[in-house]
PDB file of C-alpha atoms in Angstrom:
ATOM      1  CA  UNK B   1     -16.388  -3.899  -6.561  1.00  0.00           C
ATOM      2  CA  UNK B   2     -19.450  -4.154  -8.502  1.00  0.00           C
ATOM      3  CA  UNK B   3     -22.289  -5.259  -7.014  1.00  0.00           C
ATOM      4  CA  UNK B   4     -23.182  -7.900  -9.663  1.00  0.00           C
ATOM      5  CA  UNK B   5     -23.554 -10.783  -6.709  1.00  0.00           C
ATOM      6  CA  UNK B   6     -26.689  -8.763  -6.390  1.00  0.00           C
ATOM      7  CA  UNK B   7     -28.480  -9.699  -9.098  1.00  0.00           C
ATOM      8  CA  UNK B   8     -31.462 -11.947  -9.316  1.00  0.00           C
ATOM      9  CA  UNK B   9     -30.958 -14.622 -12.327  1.00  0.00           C
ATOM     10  CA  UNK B  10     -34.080 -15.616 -13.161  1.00  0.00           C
ATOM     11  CA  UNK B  11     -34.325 -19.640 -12.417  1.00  0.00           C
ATOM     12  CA  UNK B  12     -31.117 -18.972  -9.742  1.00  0.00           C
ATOM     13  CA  UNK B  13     -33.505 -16.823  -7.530  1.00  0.00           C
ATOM     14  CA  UNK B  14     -34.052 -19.020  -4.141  1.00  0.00           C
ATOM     15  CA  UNK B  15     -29.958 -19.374  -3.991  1.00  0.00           C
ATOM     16  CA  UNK B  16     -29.644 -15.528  -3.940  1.00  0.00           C
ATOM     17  CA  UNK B  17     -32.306 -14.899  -2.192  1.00  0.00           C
ATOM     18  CA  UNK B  18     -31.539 -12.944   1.378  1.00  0.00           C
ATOM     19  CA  UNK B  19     -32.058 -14.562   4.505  1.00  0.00           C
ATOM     20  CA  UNK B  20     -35.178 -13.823   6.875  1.00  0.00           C
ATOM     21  CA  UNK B  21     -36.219 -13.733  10.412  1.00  0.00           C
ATOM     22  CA  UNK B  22     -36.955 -17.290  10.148  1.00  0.00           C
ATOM     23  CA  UNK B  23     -33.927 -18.269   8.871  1.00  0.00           C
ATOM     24  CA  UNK B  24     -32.370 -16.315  11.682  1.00  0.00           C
ATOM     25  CA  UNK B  25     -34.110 -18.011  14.388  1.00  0.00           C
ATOM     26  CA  UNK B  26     -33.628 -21.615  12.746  1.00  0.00           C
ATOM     27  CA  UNK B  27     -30.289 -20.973  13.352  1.00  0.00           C
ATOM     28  CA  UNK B  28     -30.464 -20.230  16.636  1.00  0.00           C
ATOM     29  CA  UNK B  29     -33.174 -22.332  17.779  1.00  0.00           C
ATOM     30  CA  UNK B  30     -30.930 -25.549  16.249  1.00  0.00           C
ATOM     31  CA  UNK B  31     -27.895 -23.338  17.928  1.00  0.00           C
ATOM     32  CA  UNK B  32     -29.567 -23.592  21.539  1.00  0.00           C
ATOM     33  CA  UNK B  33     -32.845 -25.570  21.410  1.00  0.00           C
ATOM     34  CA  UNK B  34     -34.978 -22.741  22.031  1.00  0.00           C
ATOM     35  CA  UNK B  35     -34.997 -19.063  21.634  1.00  0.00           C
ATOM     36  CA  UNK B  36     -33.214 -16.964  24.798  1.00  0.00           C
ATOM     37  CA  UNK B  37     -34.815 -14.138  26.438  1.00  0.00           C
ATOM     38  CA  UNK B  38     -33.182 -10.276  25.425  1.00  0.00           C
ATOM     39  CA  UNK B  39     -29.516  -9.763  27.598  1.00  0.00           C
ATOM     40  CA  UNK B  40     -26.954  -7.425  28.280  1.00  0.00           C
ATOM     41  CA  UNK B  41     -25.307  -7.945  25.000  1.00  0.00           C
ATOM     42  CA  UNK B  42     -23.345  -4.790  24.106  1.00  0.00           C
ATOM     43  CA  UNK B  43     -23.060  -4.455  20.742  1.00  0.00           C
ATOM     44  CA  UNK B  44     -21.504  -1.372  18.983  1.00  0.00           C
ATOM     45  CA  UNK B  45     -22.490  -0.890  15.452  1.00  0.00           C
ATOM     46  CA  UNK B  46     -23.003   2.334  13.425  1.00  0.00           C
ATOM     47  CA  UNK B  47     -26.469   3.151  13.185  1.00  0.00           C
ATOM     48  CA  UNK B  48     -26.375   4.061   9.434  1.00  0.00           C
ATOM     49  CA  UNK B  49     -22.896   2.549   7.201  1.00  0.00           C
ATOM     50  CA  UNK B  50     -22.528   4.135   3.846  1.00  0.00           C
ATOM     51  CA  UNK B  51     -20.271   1.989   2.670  1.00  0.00           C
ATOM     52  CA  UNK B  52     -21.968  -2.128   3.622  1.00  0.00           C
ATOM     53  CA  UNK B  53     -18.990  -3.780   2.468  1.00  0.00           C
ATOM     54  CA  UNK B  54     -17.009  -3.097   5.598  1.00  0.00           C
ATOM     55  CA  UNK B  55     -19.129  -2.408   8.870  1.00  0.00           C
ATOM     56  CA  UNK B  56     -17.360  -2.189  12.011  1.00  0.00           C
ATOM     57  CA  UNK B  57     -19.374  -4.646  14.593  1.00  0.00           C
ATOM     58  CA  UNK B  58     -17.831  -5.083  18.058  1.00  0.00           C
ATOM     59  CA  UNK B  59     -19.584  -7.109  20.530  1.00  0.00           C
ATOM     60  CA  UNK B  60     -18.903  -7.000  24.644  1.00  0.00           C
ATOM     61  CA  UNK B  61     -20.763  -8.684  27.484  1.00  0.00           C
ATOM     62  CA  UNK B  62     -20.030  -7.443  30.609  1.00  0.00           C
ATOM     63  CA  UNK B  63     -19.162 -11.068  32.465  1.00  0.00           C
ATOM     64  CA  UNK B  64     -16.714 -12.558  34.866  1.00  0.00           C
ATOM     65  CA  UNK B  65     -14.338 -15.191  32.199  1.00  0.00           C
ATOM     66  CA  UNK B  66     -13.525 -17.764  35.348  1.00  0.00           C
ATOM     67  CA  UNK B  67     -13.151 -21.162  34.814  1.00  0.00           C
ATOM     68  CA  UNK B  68     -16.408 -22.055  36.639  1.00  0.00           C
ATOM     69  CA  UNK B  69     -18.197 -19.213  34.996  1.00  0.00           C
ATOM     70  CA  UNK B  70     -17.229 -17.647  31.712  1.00  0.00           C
ATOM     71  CA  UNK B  71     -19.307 -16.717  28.437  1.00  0.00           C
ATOM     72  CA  UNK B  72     -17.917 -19.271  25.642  1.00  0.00           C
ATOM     73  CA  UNK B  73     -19.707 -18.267  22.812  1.00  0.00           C
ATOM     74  CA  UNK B  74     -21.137 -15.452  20.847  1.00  0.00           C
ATOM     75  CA  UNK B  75     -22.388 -15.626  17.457  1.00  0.00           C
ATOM     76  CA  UNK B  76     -23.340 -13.015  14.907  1.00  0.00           C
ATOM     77  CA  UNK B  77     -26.336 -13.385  12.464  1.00  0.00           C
ATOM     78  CA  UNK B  78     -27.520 -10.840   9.747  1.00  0.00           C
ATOM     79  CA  UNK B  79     -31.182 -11.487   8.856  1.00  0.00           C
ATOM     80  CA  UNK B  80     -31.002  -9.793   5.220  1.00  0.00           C
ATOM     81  CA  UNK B  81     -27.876 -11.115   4.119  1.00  0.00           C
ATOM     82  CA  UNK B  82     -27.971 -14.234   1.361  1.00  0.00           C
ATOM     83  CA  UNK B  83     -26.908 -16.281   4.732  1.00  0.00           C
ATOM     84  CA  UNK B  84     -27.778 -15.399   7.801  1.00  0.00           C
ATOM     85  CA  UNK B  85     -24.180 -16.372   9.726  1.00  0.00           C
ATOM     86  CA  UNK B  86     -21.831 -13.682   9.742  1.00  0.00           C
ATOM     87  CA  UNK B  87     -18.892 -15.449  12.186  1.00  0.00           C
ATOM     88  CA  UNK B  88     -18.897 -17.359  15.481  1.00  0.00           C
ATOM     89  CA  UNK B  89     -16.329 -16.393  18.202  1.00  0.00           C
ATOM     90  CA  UNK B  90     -15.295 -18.669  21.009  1.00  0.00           C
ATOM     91  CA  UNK B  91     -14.306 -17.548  24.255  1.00  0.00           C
ATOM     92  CA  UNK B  92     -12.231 -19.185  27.115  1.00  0.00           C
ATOM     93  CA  UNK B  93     -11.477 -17.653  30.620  1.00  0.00           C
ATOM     94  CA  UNK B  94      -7.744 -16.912  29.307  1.00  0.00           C
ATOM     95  CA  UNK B  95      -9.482 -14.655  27.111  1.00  0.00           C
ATOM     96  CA  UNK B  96     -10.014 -12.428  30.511  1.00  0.00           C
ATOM     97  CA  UNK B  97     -12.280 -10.151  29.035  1.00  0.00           C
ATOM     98  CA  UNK B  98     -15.688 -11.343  26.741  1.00  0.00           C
ATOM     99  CA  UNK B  99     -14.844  -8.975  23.859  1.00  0.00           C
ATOM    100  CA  UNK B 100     -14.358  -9.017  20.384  1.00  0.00           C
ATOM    101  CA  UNK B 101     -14.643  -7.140  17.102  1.00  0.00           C
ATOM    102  CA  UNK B 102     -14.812  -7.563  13.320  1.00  0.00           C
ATOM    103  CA  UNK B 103     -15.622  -6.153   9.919  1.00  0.00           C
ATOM    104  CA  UNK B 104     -18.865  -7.454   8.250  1.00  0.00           C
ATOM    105  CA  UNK B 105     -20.931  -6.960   5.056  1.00  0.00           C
ATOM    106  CA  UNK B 106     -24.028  -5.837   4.665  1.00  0.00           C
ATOM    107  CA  UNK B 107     -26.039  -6.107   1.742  1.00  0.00           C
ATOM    108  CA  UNK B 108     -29.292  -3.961   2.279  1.00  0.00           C
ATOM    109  CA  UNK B 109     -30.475  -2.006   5.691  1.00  0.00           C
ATOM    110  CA  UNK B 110     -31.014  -5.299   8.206  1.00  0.00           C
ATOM    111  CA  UNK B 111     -31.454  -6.205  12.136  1.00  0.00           C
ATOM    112  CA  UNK B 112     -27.710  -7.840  13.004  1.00  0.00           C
ATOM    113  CA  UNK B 113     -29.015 -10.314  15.663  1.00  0.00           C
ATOM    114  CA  UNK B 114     -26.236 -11.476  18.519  1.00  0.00           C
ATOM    115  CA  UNK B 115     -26.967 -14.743  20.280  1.00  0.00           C
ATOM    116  CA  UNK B 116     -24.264 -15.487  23.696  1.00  0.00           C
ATOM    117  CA  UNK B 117     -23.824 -18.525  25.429  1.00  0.00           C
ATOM    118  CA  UNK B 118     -22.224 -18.981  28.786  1.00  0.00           C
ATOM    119  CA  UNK B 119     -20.279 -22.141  29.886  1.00  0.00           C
ATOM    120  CA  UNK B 120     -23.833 -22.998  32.522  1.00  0.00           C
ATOM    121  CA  UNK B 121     -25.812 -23.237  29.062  1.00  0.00           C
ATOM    122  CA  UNK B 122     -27.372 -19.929  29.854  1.00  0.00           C
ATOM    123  CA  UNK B 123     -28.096 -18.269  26.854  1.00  0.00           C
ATOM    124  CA  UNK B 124     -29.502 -14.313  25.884  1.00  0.00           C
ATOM    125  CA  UNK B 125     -29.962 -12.397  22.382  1.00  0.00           C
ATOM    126  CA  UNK B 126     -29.937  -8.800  21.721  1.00  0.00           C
ATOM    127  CA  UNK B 127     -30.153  -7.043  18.237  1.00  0.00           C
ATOM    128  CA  UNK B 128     -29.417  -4.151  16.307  1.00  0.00           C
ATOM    129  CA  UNK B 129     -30.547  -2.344  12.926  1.00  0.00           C
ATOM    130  CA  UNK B 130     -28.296  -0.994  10.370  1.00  0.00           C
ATOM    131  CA  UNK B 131     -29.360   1.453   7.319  1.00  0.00           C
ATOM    132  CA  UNK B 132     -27.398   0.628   4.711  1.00  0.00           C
ATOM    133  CA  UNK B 133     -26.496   3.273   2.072  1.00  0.00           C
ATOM    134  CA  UNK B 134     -24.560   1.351  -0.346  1.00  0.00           C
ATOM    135  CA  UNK B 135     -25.053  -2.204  -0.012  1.00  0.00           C
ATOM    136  CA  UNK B 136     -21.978  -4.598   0.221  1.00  0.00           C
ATOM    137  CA  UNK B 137     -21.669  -7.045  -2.407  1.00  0.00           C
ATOM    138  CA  UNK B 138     -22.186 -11.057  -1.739  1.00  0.00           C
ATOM    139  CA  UNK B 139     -22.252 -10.890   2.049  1.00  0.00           C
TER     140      UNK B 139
ATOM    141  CA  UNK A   1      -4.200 -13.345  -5.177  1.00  0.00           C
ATOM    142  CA  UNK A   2      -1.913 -11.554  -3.758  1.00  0.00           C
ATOM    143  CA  UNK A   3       0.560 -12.953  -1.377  1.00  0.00           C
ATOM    144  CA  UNK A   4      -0.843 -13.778   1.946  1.00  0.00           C
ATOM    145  CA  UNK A   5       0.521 -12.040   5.132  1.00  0.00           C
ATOM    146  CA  UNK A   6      -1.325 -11.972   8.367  1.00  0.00           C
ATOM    147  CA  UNK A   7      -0.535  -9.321  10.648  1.00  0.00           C
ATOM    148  CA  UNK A   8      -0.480  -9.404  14.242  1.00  0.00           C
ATOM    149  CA  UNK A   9      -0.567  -6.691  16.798  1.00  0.00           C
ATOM    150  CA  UNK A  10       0.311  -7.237  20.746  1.00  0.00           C
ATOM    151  CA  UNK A  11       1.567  -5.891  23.408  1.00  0.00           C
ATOM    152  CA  UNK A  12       5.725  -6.631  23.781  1.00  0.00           C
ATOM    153  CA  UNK A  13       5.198  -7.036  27.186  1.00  0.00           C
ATOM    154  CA  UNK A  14       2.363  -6.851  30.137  1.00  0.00           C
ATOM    155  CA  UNK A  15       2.022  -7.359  34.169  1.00  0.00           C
ATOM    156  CA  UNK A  16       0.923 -10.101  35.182  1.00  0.00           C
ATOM    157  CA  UNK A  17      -2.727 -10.538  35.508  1.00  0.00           C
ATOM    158  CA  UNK A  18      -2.946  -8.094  33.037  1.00  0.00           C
ATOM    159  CA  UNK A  19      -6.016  -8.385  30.021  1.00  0.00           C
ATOM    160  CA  UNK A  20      -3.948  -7.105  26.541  1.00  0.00           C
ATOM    161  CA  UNK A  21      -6.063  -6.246  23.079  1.00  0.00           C
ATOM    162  CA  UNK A  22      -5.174  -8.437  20.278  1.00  0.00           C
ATOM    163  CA  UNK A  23      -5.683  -7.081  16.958  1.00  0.00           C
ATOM    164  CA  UNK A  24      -5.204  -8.881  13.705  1.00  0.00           C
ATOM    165  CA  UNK A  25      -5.928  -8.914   9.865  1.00  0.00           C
ATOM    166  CA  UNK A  26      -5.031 -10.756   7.198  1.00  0.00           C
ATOM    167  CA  UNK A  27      -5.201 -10.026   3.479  1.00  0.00           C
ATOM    168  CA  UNK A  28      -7.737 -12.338   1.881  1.00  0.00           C
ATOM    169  CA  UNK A  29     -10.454 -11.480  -0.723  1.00  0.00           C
ATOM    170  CA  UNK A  30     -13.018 -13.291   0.988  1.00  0.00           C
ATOM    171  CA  UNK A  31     -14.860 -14.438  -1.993  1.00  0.00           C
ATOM    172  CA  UNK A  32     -18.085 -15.272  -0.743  1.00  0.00           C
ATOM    173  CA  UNK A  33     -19.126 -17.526  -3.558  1.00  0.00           C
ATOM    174  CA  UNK A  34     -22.776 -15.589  -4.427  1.00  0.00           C
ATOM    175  CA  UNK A  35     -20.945 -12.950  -6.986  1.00  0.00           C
ATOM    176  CA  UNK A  36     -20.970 -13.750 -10.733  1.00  0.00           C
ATOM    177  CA  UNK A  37     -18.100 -12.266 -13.147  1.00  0.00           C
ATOM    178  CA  UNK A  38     -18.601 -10.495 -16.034  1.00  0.00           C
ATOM    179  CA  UNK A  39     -20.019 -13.406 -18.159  1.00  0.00           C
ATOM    180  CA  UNK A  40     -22.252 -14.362 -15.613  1.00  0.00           C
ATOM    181  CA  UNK A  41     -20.546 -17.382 -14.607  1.00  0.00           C
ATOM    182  CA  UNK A  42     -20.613 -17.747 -10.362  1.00  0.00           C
ATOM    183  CA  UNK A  43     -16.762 -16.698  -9.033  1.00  0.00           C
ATOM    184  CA  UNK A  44     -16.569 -19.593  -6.769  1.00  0.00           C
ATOM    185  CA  UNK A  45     -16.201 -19.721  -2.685  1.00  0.00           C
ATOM    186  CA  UNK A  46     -12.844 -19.045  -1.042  1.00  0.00           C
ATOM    187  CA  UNK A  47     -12.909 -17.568   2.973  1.00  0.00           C
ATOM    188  CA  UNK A  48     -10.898 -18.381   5.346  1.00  0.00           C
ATOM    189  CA  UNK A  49     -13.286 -20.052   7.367  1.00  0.00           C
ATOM    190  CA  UNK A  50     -11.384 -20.400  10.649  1.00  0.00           C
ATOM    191  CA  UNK A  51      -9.556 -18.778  13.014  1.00  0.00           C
ATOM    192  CA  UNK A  52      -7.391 -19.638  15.963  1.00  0.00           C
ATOM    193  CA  UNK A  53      -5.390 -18.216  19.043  1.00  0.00           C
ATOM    194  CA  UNK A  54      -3.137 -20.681  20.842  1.00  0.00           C
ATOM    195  CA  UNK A  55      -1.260 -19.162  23.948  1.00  0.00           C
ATOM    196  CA  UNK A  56       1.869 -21.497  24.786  1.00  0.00           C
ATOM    197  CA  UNK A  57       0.726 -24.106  22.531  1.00  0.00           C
ATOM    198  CA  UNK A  58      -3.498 -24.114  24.210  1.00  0.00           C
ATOM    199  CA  UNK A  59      -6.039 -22.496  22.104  1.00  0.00           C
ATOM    200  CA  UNK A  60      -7.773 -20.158  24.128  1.00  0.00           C
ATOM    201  CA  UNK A  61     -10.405 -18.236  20.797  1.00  0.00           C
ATOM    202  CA  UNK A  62     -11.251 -19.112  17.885  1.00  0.00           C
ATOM    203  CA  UNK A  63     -13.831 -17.872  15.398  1.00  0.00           C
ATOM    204  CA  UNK A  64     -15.648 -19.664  12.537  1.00  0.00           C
ATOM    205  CA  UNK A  65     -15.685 -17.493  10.037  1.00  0.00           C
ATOM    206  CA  UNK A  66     -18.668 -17.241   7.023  1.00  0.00           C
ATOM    207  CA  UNK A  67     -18.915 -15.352   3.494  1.00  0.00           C
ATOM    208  CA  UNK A  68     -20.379 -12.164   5.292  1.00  0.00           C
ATOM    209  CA  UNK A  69     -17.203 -11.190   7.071  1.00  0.00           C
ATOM    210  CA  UNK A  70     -15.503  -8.719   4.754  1.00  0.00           C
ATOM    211  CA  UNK A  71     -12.782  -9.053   2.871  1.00  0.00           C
ATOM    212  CA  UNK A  72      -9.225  -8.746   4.321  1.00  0.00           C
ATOM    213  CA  UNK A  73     -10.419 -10.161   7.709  1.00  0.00           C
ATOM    214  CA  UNK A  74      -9.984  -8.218  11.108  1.00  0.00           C
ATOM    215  CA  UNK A  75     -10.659  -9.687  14.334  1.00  0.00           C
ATOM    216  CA  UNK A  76      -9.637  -8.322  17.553  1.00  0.00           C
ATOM    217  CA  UNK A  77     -10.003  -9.899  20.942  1.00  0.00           C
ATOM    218  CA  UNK A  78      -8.269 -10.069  24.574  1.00  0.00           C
ATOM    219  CA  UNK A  79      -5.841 -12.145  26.621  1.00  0.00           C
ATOM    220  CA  UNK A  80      -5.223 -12.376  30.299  1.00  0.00           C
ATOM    221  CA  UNK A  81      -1.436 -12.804  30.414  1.00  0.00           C
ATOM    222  CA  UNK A  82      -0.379 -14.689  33.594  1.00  0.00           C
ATOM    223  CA  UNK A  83       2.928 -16.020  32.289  1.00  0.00           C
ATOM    224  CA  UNK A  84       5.514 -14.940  29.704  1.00  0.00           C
ATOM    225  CA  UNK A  85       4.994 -17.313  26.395  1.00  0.00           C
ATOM    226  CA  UNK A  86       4.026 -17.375  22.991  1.00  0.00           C
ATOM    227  CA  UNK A  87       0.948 -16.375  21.161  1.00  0.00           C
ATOM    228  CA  UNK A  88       0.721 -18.445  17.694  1.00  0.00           C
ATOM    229  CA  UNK A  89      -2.124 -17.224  15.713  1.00  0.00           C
ATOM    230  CA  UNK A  90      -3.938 -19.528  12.221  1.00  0.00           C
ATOM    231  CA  UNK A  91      -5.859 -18.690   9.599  1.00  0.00           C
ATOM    232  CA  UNK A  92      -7.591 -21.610   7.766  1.00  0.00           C
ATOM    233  CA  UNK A  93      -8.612 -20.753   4.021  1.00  0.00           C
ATOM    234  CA  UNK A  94     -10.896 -22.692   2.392  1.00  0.00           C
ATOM    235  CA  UNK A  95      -8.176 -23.988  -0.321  1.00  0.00           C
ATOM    236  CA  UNK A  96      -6.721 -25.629   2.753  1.00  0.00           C
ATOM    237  CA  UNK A  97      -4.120 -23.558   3.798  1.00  0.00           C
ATOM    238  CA  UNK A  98      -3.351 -22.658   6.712  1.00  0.00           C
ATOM    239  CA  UNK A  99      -1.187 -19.560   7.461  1.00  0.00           C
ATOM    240  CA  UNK A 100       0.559 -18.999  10.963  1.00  0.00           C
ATOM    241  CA  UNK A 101       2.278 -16.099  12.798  1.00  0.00           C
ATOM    242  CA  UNK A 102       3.381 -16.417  16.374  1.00  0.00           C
ATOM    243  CA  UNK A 103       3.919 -12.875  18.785  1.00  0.00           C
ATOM    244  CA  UNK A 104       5.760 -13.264  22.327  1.00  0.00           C
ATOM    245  CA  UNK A 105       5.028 -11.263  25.306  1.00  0.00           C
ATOM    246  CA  UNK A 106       7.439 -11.041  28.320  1.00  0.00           C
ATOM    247  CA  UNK A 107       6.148 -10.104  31.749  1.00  0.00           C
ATOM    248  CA  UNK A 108       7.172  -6.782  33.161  1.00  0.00           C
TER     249      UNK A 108
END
């Protein structure tokens, strides 16, 4: 695909406009109140994707998934897409394990943020940067 | 579009106790609603903004889904299997459909 979704209309600017830092940590902040310390959030991304439309992200955090003590969620942001959510997983302890993995877009080279919460309201952040070569359209 | 058909991967059978990898995708453009077509007019939004693993009828994961997961969807997670059953697995698009597939596991 083209990457016409790219292109700055003049007048439609603001809506294409890529999301920032600060959009990133509105997010969280109205996600969690506040923003959480750093945490041992694995996340396994390549360090340079030539192709942004489809970037491999898996995310793992080494935690017991009991029922009095589990993670239950993790949630992905992209500070230089047009919208800084990229997807939201939610965890149980049937899930045994607090691991999961998707494809996302990137549009441009970007910090992929990762924000956990555990079932105690404990919450940590870790991030990531990805070059981009070729950007992935409308992410 | 082309048809929709999720596809599911999981194990046929585990021990008990055991944590199996679930892998799935589903074909779906993922239109993300910030792409024009060639006349410059916006291509509207369509995701599937939702997704949903029920083991023996209890959802145990789900992910909400936004325009920067890429097209054709793949999410893979895990299950601790403590009983045999049957893992039913939806996809919510944003036209309102929902599309289903279901996967048992016996205990070995």
């Amino acid at each position: 695909a083209v990457a016409t979704g790219l292109t700055v209309v003049p007048g439609l600017g603001p809506r294409l406009a890529h999301a920032t830092e600060a959009e990133v940590t509105d997010v969280i902040t109205e996600m969690l109140g506040e923003m959480p310390a750093e945490g041992a959030i694995s996340i396994d991304l390549p360090e340079i994707a030539e192709n942004g439309n489809t970037v491999p992200l898996s995310v793992e955090i080494d935690a017991p998934m009991t029922a009095d003590s589990y993670v239950q969620d993790i949630m992905v942001l992209a500070d230089g897409n047009p919208s800084p959510r990229v997807a939201q997983f939610h965890f149980t302890p049937m899930n045994g394990k607090a691991s999961a993995s998707t494809r996302m877009r990137l549009v441009q080279t970007q910090n992929v943020v990762v924000v956990a919460r555990m079932s105690d309201g404990q919450a940590m952040m870790a991030s990531k940067q990805v070059k981009v070569t070729i950007g992935g359209c409308g992410g | 579009m082309a048809r929709i058909r999720p596809r599911v991967r999981v194990p046929g059978e585990a021990a008990a106790g055991d944590v199996v990898e679930i892998k799935t995708l589903i074909n779906h453009p993922m239109e993300s609603g910030h792409r024009k077509d060639e006349d410059g007019n916006p291509i509207p939004r369509q995701i599937i903004n939702r997704f949903e693993a029920l083991f023996n009828g209890q959802e145990f994961f789900s992910v909400d889904l936004y325009p920067s997961v890429s097209s054709n969807p793949y999410i893979s997670f895990f299950a601790k299997v403590d009983e045999a059953g049957e893992f039913t697995f939806r996809w919510h698009d944003d036209d309102g459909s929902v599309y289903e597939e279901t996967k048992g596991i016996a205990l070995s």
